[in-house]
Coordinates of N, CA and C in Angstrom, one line a residue:
Chain A
M1 N 16.8 156.9 85.4 CA 16.4 156.7 84.0 C 15.3 157.6 83.7
L2 N 15.4 158.4 82.6 CA 14.3 159.3 82.2 C 13.3 158.4 81.4
I3 N 12.0 158.5 81.7 CA 11.0 157.7 81.0 C 10.2 158.7 80.2
I4 N 10.1 158.5 78.9 CA 9.4 159.4 78.0 C 8.4 158.5 77.1
R5 N 7.2 159.0 77.0 CA 6.3 158.3 76.0 C 6.4 158.9 74.7
R6 N 6.5 158.1 73.6 CA 6.5 158.6 72.3 C 5.5 157.8 71.4
R7 N 4.9 158.5 70.5 CA 4.0 157.8 69.5 C 4.8 157.4 68.3
L8 N 4.2 156.6 67.4 CA 4.8 156.3 66.2 C 5.2 157.6 65.4
G9 N 6.4 157.6 65.0 CA 6.9 158.8 64.2 C 7.5 159.9 65.0
E10 N 7.4 159.8 66.3 CA 8.0 160.8 67.2 C 9.4 160.5 67.6
A11 N 10.1 161.5 68.0 CA 11.6 161.2 68.3 C 12.0 161.8 69.6
V12 N 13.2 161.3 70.0 CA 13.8 161.8 71.2 C 15.2 162.3 70.8
L13 N 15.6 163.5 71.3 CA 16.9 164.0 71.0 C 17.8 163.9 72.2
I14 N 19.1 163.4 72.0 CA 20.0 163.3 73.1 C 21.3 164.1 72.7
G15 N 21.6 165.0 73.6 CA 22.7 165.9 73.2 C 22.4 166.6 71.9
D16 N 23.5 167.1 71.3 CA 23.3 167.8 70.0 C 23.3 166.8 68.8
D17 N 23.8 165.6 69.0 CA 24.1 164.8 67.9 C 23.3 163.5 67.7
V18 N 22.5 163.1 68.7 CA 21.8 161.8 68.7 C 20.3 162.0 68.6
E19 N 19.7 161.2 67.7 CA 18.3 161.2 67.5 C 17.8 159.8 67.5
I20 N 16.7 159.6 68.3 CA 16.1 158.2 68.2 C 14.6 158.4 67.9
R21 N 14.2 157.8 66.8 CA 12.8 158.0 66.3 C 12.1 156.6 66.4
V22 N 10.8 156.6 66.8 CA 10.0 155.4 66.7 C 9.5 155.3 65.3
V23 N 10.0 154.2 64.6 CA 9.7 154.0 63.2 C 8.5 153.1 62.9
E24 N 8.3 152.1 63.9 CA 7.3 151.2 63.7 C 6.9 150.7 65.1
V25 N 5.6 150.4 65.3 CA 5.1 149.9 66.5 C 4.3 148.6 66.3
G26 N 4.8 147.5 66.9 CA 4.1 146.2 66.6 C 3.7 145.7 68.0
S27 N 3.1 144.5 68.0 CA 2.7 143.9 69.3 C 3.9 143.5 70.0
G28 N 4.2 144.1 71.2 CA 5.3 143.8 72.0 C 6.6 144.2 71.5
R29 N 6.7 144.9 70.4 CA 8.0 145.3 69.8 C 7.9 146.7 69.2
V30 N 9.0 147.3 69.2 CA 9.1 148.7 68.6 C 10.3 148.7 67.6
K31 N 10.2 149.4 66.5 CA 11.4 149.5 65.6 C 11.8 151.0 65.8
L32 N 13.1 151.1 66.1 CA 13.7 152.4 66.4 C 14.7 152.8 65.3
G33 N 14.6 154.1 64.8 CA 15.6 154.6 63.9 C 16.6 155.5 64.7
I34 N 17.9 155.3 64.6 CA 18.8 156.0 65.4 C 19.8 156.7 64.5
S35 N 19.9 158.1 64.7 CA 21.0 158.8 64.0 C 22.0 159.3 65.0
A36 N 23.3 159.0 64.7 CA 24.3 159.5 65.6 C 25.6 159.6 64.8
P37 N 26.6 160.4 65.3 CA 27.9 160.4 64.6 C 28.5 159.0 64.6
E38 N 29.3 158.8 63.6 CA 30.0 157.5 63.4 C 30.7 157.0 64.6
E39 N 31.4 157.9 65.3 CA 32.2 157.5 66.5 C 31.4 157.1 67.7
V40 N 30.1 157.3 67.6 CA 29.2 156.9 68.8 C 28.8 155.4 68.6
L41 N 29.1 154.6 69.5 CA 28.8 153.2 69.4 C 27.4 152.9 69.8
I42 N 26.6 152.2 68.9 CA 25.2 151.9 69.1 C 25.1 150.4 69.2
L43 N 24.7 149.9 70.3 CA 24.7 148.4 70.5 C 23.4 148.0 71.1
R44 N 22.8 146.9 70.7 CA 21.7 146.2 71.4 C 22.3 145.8 72.7
E45 N 21.6 146.0 73.8 CA 22.1 145.7 75.1 C 22.6 144.3 75.2
E46 N 22.0 143.3 74.6 CA 22.4 141.9 74.8 C 23.7 141.6 74.1
I47 N 24.1 142.5 73.1 CA 25.4 142.3 72.5 C 26.5 142.7 73.5
R48 N 26.3 143.8 74.2 CA 27.3 144.2 75.2 C 27.4 143.1 76.3
V49 N 26.3 142.5 76.7 CA 26.3 141.4 77.7 C 27.1 140.3 77.1
A50 N 26.9 139.9 75.9 CA 27.6 138.8 75.2 C 29.1 139.1 75.2
G51 N 29.4 140.3 74.8 CA 30.8 140.7 74.7 C 31.6 140.6 76.1
E52 N 30.9 141.0 77.1 CA 31.5 140.9 78.5 C 31.7 139.5 78.9
Q53 N 30.6 138.7 78.5 CA 30.7 137.3 78.9 C 31.8 136.6 78.1
N54 N 32.0 136.9 76.8 CA 33.0 136.4 76.0 C 34.4 136.7 76.6
Q55 N 34.6 137.9 77.1 CA 35.9 138.3 77.6 C 36.2 137.5 78.9
A56 N 35.1 137.3 79.7 CA 35.3 136.5 80.9 C 35.6 135.1 80.6
A57 N 34.9 134.5 79.5 CA 35.1 133.2 79.1 C 36.6 133.0 78.6
A58 N 37.1 134.0 77.8 CA 38.4 133.9 77.3 C 39.5 133.7 78.3
R59 N 39.2 134.3 79.5 CA 40.2 134.3 80.6 C 40.1 132.9 81.3
T60 N 39.0 132.2 81.0 CA 38.7 131.0 81.7 C 39.4 129.7 81.2
A61 N 39.8 129.7 80.0 CA 40.3 128.5 79.3 C 41.7 128.1 79.8
T62 N 41.9 127.8 81.1 CA 43.2 127.3 81.6 C 43.1 125.9 81.9
P63 N 44.3 125.2 82.0 CA 44.2 123.7 82.3 C 43.6 123.5 83.7
E64 N 43.9 124.4 84.6 CA 43.3 124.3 86.0 C 41.7 124.2 85.9
N65 N 41.2 125.2 85.1 CA 39.7 125.3 85.0 C 39.1 124.1 84.3
L66 N 39.9 123.6 83.3 CA 39.5 122.5 82.5 C 39.3 121.3 83.5
R67 N 40.3 121.1 84.4 CA 40.2 120.0 85.3 C 39.0 120.1 86.2
R68 N 38.8 121.3 86.7 CA 37.7 121.6 87.6 C 36.4 121.3 87.0
L69 N 36.3 121.8 85.7 CA 35.0 121.7 85.0 C 34.7 120.2 84.7
L70 N 35.7 119.4 84.3 CA 35.5 118.0 84.0 C 35.1 117.3 85.3
A71 N 35.7 117.6 86.4 CA 35.4 117.0 87.7 C 33.9 117.3 88.1
G72 N 33.5 118.6 87.9 CA 32.2 119.0 88.2 C 31.1 118.3 87.3
L73 N 31.5 118.1 86.0 CA 30.5 117.6 85.1 C 30.3 116.1 85.3
N74 N 31.4 115.4 85.8 CA 31.3 114.0 85.9 C 30.9 113.4 87.3
T75 N 30.5 114.3 88.2 CA 30.0 113.8 89.5 C 28.5 113.5 89.4
Chain B
M1 N 47.6 120.3 54.6 CA 47.6 120.5 56.0 C 48.2 121.8 56.4
E2 N 47.5 122.5 57.3 CA 48.1 123.8 57.8 C 48.5 123.6 59.2
E3 N 49.3 124.6 59.7 CA 49.8 124.5 61.1 C 49.7 125.8 61.8
F4 N 49.4 125.7 63.1 CA 49.3 126.8 64.0 C 49.8 126.5 65.4
T5 N 50.6 127.4 66.0 CA 51.1 127.1 67.3 C 50.3 127.8 68.3
S6 N 49.5 127.1 69.2 CA 48.7 127.7 70.2 C 49.4 127.6 71.5
S7 N 49.0 128.5 72.5 CA 49.6 128.5 73.8 C 49.3 127.2 74.6
Q8 N 48.0 126.8 74.4 CA 47.6 125.6 75.3 C 47.9 124.3 74.7
F9 N 47.8 124.2 73.4 CA 47.9 122.9 72.7 C 49.1 122.7 71.9
G10 N 50.0 123.6 71.9 CA 51.2 123.5 71.1 C 50.9 123.6 69.6
V11 N 51.6 122.8 68.8 CA 51.4 122.9 67.4 C 50.2 122.1 67.0
L12 N 49.3 122.8 66.3 CA 48.1 122.1 65.8 C 48.2 122.0 64.3
R13 N 47.9 120.7 63.8 CA 47.9 120.5 62.3 C 46.4 120.2 61.9
Y14 N 46.0 120.9 60.9 CA 44.6 120.8 60.5 C 44.4 121.0 59.0
D15 N 43.3 120.5 58.5 CA 42.9 120.7 57.1 C 42.2 122.0 57.0
S16 N 42.3 122.7 55.9 CA 41.6 124.0 55.8 C 40.1 123.8 55.9
D17 N 39.5 122.6 55.6 CA 38.1 122.5 55.6 C 37.6 122.2 57.1
E18 N 38.5 122.2 58.0 CA 38.1 122.0 59.4 C 38.0 123.4 60.1
V19 N 38.5 124.4 59.4 CA 38.5 125.8 60.0 C 37.1 126.3 60.1
I20 N 36.7 126.8 61.3 CA 35.4 127.5 61.6 C 35.7 128.9 61.3
Q21 N 34.9 129.5 60.4 CA 35.0 130.9 60.0 C 33.9 131.7 60.7
T22 N 34.4 132.8 61.3 CA 33.4 133.7 61.9 C 33.5 135.0 61.2
P23 N 32.7 135.2 60.1 CA 32.8 136.4 59.3 C 32.5 137.7 60.0
C24 N 31.7 137.6 61.1 CA 31.4 138.8 61.8 C 32.2 138.9 63.1
G25 N 33.2 138.0 63.3 CA 33.9 137.9 64.6 C 32.9 137.5 65.7
L26 N 33.3 137.8 66.9 CA 32.5 137.5 68.1 C 32.4 138.8 68.9
P27 N 31.3 139.1 69.6 CA 31.2 140.3 70.4 C 32.4 140.4 71.3
A28 N 33.1 141.5 71.3 CA 34.3 141.8 72.1 C 35.6 141.2 71.4
F29 N 35.4 140.4 70.3 CA 36.5 139.8 69.6 C 36.2 139.9 68.1
E30 N 35.9 141.1 67.7 CA 35.4 141.3 66.3 C 36.4 141.0 65.2
S31 N 37.7 141.0 65.5 CA 38.6 140.8 64.5 C 39.0 139.3 64.4
E32 N 38.5 138.5 65.3 CA 38.8 137.0 65.2 C 37.9 136.4 64.2
R33 N 38.5 135.8 63.1 CA 37.8 135.2 62.0 C 37.9 133.7 61.8
R34 N 38.9 133.1 62.5 CA 39.2 131.7 62.2 C 39.4 131.0 63.5
F35 N 38.7 129.8 63.7 CA 38.8 129.0 64.9 C 38.9 127.6 64.5
L36 N 39.5 126.8 65.5 CA 39.5 125.3 65.3 C 38.8 124.7 66.5
A37 N 37.9 123.7 66.3 CA 37.2 123.1 67.4 C 38.1 121.8 67.7
I38 N 38.5 121.7 69.0 CA 39.3 120.6 69.4 C 38.6 119.8 70.4
E39 N 38.4 118.5 70.0 CA 37.7 117.6 70.9 C 38.6 116.4 71.2
K40 N 38.9 116.2 72.5 CA 39.7 115.0 72.9 C 38.8 114.1 73.7
P41 N 38.9 112.8 73.5 CA 38.0 111.8 74.3 C 38.1 112.0 75.8
E42 N 39.3 112.3 76.3 CA 39.5 112.4 77.7 C 38.9 113.7 78.3
N43 N 38.5 114.6 77.4 CA 37.9 115.9 77.8 C 36.4 116.0 77.5
A44 N 35.9 114.9 76.9 CA 34.5 115.0 76.5 C 33.6 115.3 77.7
P45 N 32.5 116.1 77.6 CA 32.0 116.6 76.4 C 32.5 118.0 76.0
I46 N 33.6 118.4 76.7 CA 34.1 119.8 76.4 C 34.7 119.9 75.0
V47 N 34.3 121.0 74.3 CA 34.9 121.3 73.0 C 35.7 122.6 73.2
F48 N 37.0 122.5 72.9 CA 37.8 123.7 72.9 C 37.7 124.5 71.6
L49 N 37.6 125.8 71.7 CA 37.5 126.6 70.5 C 38.8 127.4 70.5
Q50 N 39.8 127.1 69.6 CA 41.1 127.8 69.6 C 41.1 128.8 68.5
S51 N 41.5 130.0 68.8 CA 41.7 131.0 67.7 C 42.9 130.6 66.8
L52 N 42.7 130.8 65.5 CA 43.8 130.5 64.6 C 44.5 131.8 64.3
Q53 N 44.2 132.9 65.0 CA 44.9 134.1 64.8 C 45.7 134.5 66.1
T54 N 45.2 134.3 67.2 CA 45.8 134.7 68.5 C 46.1 133.4 69.3
P55 N 47.4 133.1 69.5 CA 47.8 131.8 70.1 C 47.2 131.6 71.5
D56 N 47.0 132.7 72.3 CA 46.5 132.4 73.6 C 45.1 132.7 73.8
L57 N 44.3 132.7 72.7 CA 42.9 132.9 72.8 C 42.2 131.6 72.5
A58 N 41.5 131.0 73.6 CA 40.8 129.8 73.4 C 39.6 129.9 74.4
F59 N 38.5 129.2 74.0 CA 37.3 129.1 74.8 C 37.0 127.6 75.2
L60 N 36.5 127.4 76.4 CA 36.0 126.1 76.8 C 34.5 126.2 76.4
T61 N 34.0 125.2 75.7 CA 32.6 125.2 75.4 C 32.0 123.9 75.6
L62 N 30.6 123.9 75.8 CA 29.9 122.7 75.9 C 28.7 122.7 74.9
P63 N 28.4 121.5 74.3 CA 27.2 121.5 73.4 C 26.0 121.9 74.2
V64 N 25.1 122.8 73.7 CA 24.0 123.3 74.5 C 23.1 122.1 74.8
T65 N 23.0 121.1 74.0 CA 22.0 120.0 74.2 C 22.5 119.1 75.4
F66 N 23.8 119.2 75.7 CA 24.3 118.5 76.9 C 23.7 119.2 78.2
L67 N 23.5 120.5 78.1 CA 22.9 121.2 79.3 C 21.4 121.3 79.3
V68 N 20.9 121.5 78.1 CA 19.4 121.7 77.9 C 19.0 120.9 76.7
P69 N 18.6 119.6 76.9 CA 18.4 118.7 75.8 C 17.4 119.2 74.7
D70 N 16.4 120.1 75.2 CA 15.4 120.6 74.2 C 15.6 122.0 73.9
Y71 N 16.9 122.4 73.9 CA 17.3 123.8 73.6 C 16.7 124.2 72.2
E72 N 16.1 125.4 72.2 CA 15.5 125.9 70.9 C 16.1 127.2 70.5
P73 N 17.0 127.2 69.5 CA 17.6 128.5 69.1 C 16.6 129.3 68.3
N74 N 16.7 130.6 68.4 CA 15.8 131.5 67.6 C 16.7 132.2 66.6
F75 N 16.5 132.0 65.3 CA 17.3 132.6 64.3 C 16.5 133.7 63.6
T76 N 17.2 134.9 63.4 CA 16.6 136.0 62.6 C 17.0 135.8 61.2
E77 N 16.4 136.6 60.3 CA 16.8 136.6 58.9 C 18.3 136.9 58.7
E78 N 18.8 137.9 59.5 CA 20.2 138.2 59.4 C 21.1 137.1 59.9
D79 N 20.7 136.4 60.9 CA 21.5 135.2 61.4 C 21.6 134.2 60.3
L80 N 20.5 133.9 59.7 CA 20.5 132.8 58.6 C 21.4 133.3 57.4
E81 N 21.3 134.6 57.1 CA 22.2 135.1 56.0 C 23.6 135.0 56.4
A82 N 24.0 135.3 57.6 CA 25.4 135.3 58.0 C 25.9 133.8 58.0
L83 N 25.0 132.9 58.2 CA 25.4 131.4 58.1 C 25.3 130.9 56.7
S84 N 24.9 131.7 55.8 CA 24.6 131.3 54.4 C 23.7 130.1 54.4
W85 N 22.7 130.2 55.2 CA 21.7 129.1 55.3 C 20.7 129.1 54.2
E86 N 20.5 128.0 53.5 CA 19.7 127.9 52.3 C 18.4 127.1 52.5
G87 N 18.3 126.5 53.7 CA 17.1 125.6 53.9 C 15.8 126.4 54.0
A88 N 14.7 125.7 53.8 CA 13.4 126.4 53.9 C 13.0 126.5 55.3
E89 N 13.5 125.6 56.2 CA 13.1 125.7 57.6 C 14.4 126.0 58.4
A90 N 14.1 126.3 59.7 CA 15.2 126.7 60.6 C 16.2 125.6 60.7
P91 N 17.5 125.9 60.9 CA 18.5 124.8 61.1 C 18.2 124.1 62.4
R92 N 18.5 122.8 62.4 CA 18.3 121.9 63.5 C 19.6 121.6 64.2
I93 N 19.6 121.7 65.5 CA 20.9 121.4 66.3 C 21.3 120.0 66.0
D94 N 22.6 119.8 65.8 CA 23.3 118.5 65.5 C 23.0 118.0 64.1
Q95 N 21.9 118.3 63.5 CA 21.8 117.9 62.1 C 22.3 118.9 61.1
D96 N 22.0 120.2 61.4 CA 22.4 121.2 60.5 C 23.5 122.1 61.1
V97 N 23.4 122.3 62.4 CA 24.3 123.2 63.0 C 24.8 122.6 64.4
L98 N 26.0 123.0 64.7 CA 26.6 122.7 66.1 C 26.3 123.9 66.9
C99 N 25.8 123.7 68.2 CA 25.5 124.8 69.0 C 26.3 124.7 70.3
L100 N 27.3 125.6 70.5 CA 28.2 125.5 71.6 C 28.1 126.6 72.6
A101 N 28.0 126.3 73.9 CA 27.9 127.4 74.9 C 29.3 127.6 75.5
M102 N 29.7 128.9 75.5 CA 31.0 129.2 76.1 C 30.9 129.2 77.6
V103 N 31.9 128.5 78.2 CA 31.9 128.4 79.7 C 32.8 129.4 80.3
T104 N 32.3 129.9 81.4 CA 33.1 130.9 82.2 C 33.3 130.4 83.6
V105 N 34.5 130.4 84.2 CA 34.6 130.1 85.6 C 35.0 131.4 86.3
N106 N 34.1 131.7 87.3 CA 34.2 133.0 88.0 C 34.1 132.7 89.5
P107 N 35.0 133.4 90.2 CA 35.0 133.2 91.7 C 33.7 133.3 92.4
D108 N 32.8 134.3 91.8 CA 31.5 134.5 92.5 C 30.5 133.5 92.0
H109 N 30.4 133.2 90.7 CA 29.3 132.4 90.2 C 29.7 130.9 90.0
G110 N 30.9 130.6 90.2 CA 31.3 129.2 89.9 C 31.4 129.1 88.4
A111 N 31.1 127.8 87.9 CA 31.2 127.6 86.5 C 29.8 127.9 85.9
T112 N 29.8 128.7 84.8 CA 28.5 128.9 84.1 C 28.7 128.8 82.6
A113 N 27.6 128.5 81.9 CA 27.6 128.5 80.5 C 26.7 129.5 79.9
N114 N 27.1 130.1 78.8 CA 26.3 131.2 78.2 C 25.4 130.6 77.2
L115 N 24.1 130.3 77.7 CA 23.1 129.7 76.8 C 22.4 130.8 76.1
M116 N 22.6 132.1 76.5 CA 21.9 133.2 75.8 C 22.5 133.5 74.5
A117 N 23.8 133.2 74.4 CA 24.5 133.5 73.1 C 25.5 132.4 72.7
P118 N 24.9 131.3 72.2 CA 25.7 130.2 71.9 C 26.5 130.5 70.5
L119 N 27.6 129.8 70.3 CA 28.2 129.8 69.0 C 27.5 128.8 68.2
V120 N 27.0 129.2 67.0 CA 26.3 128.3 66.1 C 27.2 128.1 64.9
V121 N 27.5 126.8 64.6 CA 28.4 126.5 63.5 C 27.6 125.7 62.5
S122 N 27.6 126.2 61.2 CA 26.9 125.5 60.2 C 27.7 124.2 59.8
L123 N 27.1 123.1 59.8 CA 27.8 121.8 59.5 C 28.1 121.8 58.0
A124 N 27.3 122.5 57.2 CA 27.5 122.5 55.7 C 28.7 123.3 55.3
N125 N 29.0 124.4 55.9 CA 30.1 125.3 55.4 C 31.0 125.8 56.4
R126 N 30.8 125.4 57.7 CA 31.7 125.8 58.8 C 31.7 127.2 59.1
R127 N 30.7 128.0 58.6 CA 30.6 129.4 59.0 C 29.9 129.4 60.4
A128 N 30.3 130.3 61.2 CA 29.7 130.4 62.5 C 29.4 131.8 63.0
I129 N 28.4 131.9 63.8 CA 28.0 133.2 64.4 C 27.8 133.0 65.8
Q130 N 27.9 134.0 66.6 CA 27.4 133.9 68.0 C 26.0 134.4 68.0
L131 N 25.0 133.5 68.2 CA 23.6 133.8 68.1 C 23.1 134.4 69.4
I132 N 22.7 135.6 69.3 CA 22.4 136.4 70.6 C 20.9 136.3 70.7
Q133 N 20.4 135.7 71.8 CA 19.0 135.6 72.0 C 18.6 136.5 73.2
A134 N 17.7 137.5 73.0 CA 17.4 138.4 74.1 C 16.7 137.8 75.2
E135 N 15.9 136.7 75.0 CA 15.2 136.1 76.1 C 15.1 134.6 76.0
G136 N 14.8 134.0 77.1 CA 14.6 132.6 77.1 C 15.7 131.8 77.8
Y137 N 16.9 132.2 77.6 CA 18.0 131.5 78.2 C 19.0 132.4 78.9
S138 N 19.7 131.9 80.0 CA 20.6 132.7 80.8 C 22.0 132.8 80.2
H139 N 22.6 133.9 80.3 CA 24.0 134.0 79.9 C 25.0 133.4 80.9
Q140 N 24.4 133.1 82.1 CA 25.2 132.5 83.2 C 24.5 131.3 83.7
H141 N 24.2 130.3 82.9 CA 23.5 129.1 83.3 C 24.5 128.3 84.2
P142 N 24.1 128.0 85.4 CA 25.0 127.3 86.3 C 25.3 125.8 85.9
L143 N 26.5 125.4 86.0 CA 26.9 124.1 85.6 C 26.9 123.2 86.9
G144 N 26.8 121.9 86.6 CA 26.8 120.9 87.7 C 25.4 120.7 88.2
E145 N 24.4 121.3 87.5 CA 23.0 121.1 87.9 C 22.2 120.7 86.7
K146 N 22.7 119.9 85.8 CA 22.0 119.7 84.6 C 20.8 118.8 84.7
Q147 N 20.6 118.2 85.9 CA 19.4 117.4 86.2 C 18.2 118.2 86.5
K148 N 18.6 119.5 86.9 CA 17.5 120.4 87.4 C 16.6 120.9 86.3
E149 N 15.4 121.1 86.5 CA 14.5 121.7 85.5 C 14.9 123.1 85.3
E150 N 14.9 123.6 84.0 CA 15.2 125.0 83.8 C 14.1 125.9 84.3
P151 N 14.3 126.8 85.2 CA 13.2 127.6 85.8 C 12.7 128.6 84.7
C152 N 11.4 128.9 84.8 CA 10.6 129.7 83.9 C 11.1 129.5 82.4

């Protein structure tokens, strides 16, 4: 991972098309402005984690797992 | 009364005001907009969330308070807007909103519940969002250990 320090107002350029600028700096938080072509997906990390977890959960809803889950919860 | 044929539960009959609407979909299921919550006494406390668009899409969920009685959800302005929340204070679990954690059964981790991103359903209008909280709760909270203290 490349670690770069930026001050308020400064930016990082990625490839030819992506720009990330520090728009606001607060205590423990940073506001970032991101410019990228429409087809580039921009996601908060935790949204991707939630999406992966949802996909795993969707595969889980079987009668077999329901039985296992009920047994586990009631012991 | 409306009808929908699901893979797991066969034909479901429901009133339109029972439908849970997810105007923003769910992460990885962005086009899913309508769900039904199915609770059967023999399966308590598990709540099934059945898609009303995709017959074989369903989730096993557990109320977050069943796992963590003092669960504290953190709502942003955007979250409250998506729920069309009009109260002056934050919604309270079980009084204003239902908070359900999706369960995953995985060969490596056993059964876990996603407490990091619960499904929050407004009891006033049945709108729902998946509330994503960056910190505080695990997306793979282990099940079968609800007596244990939540670490850190």
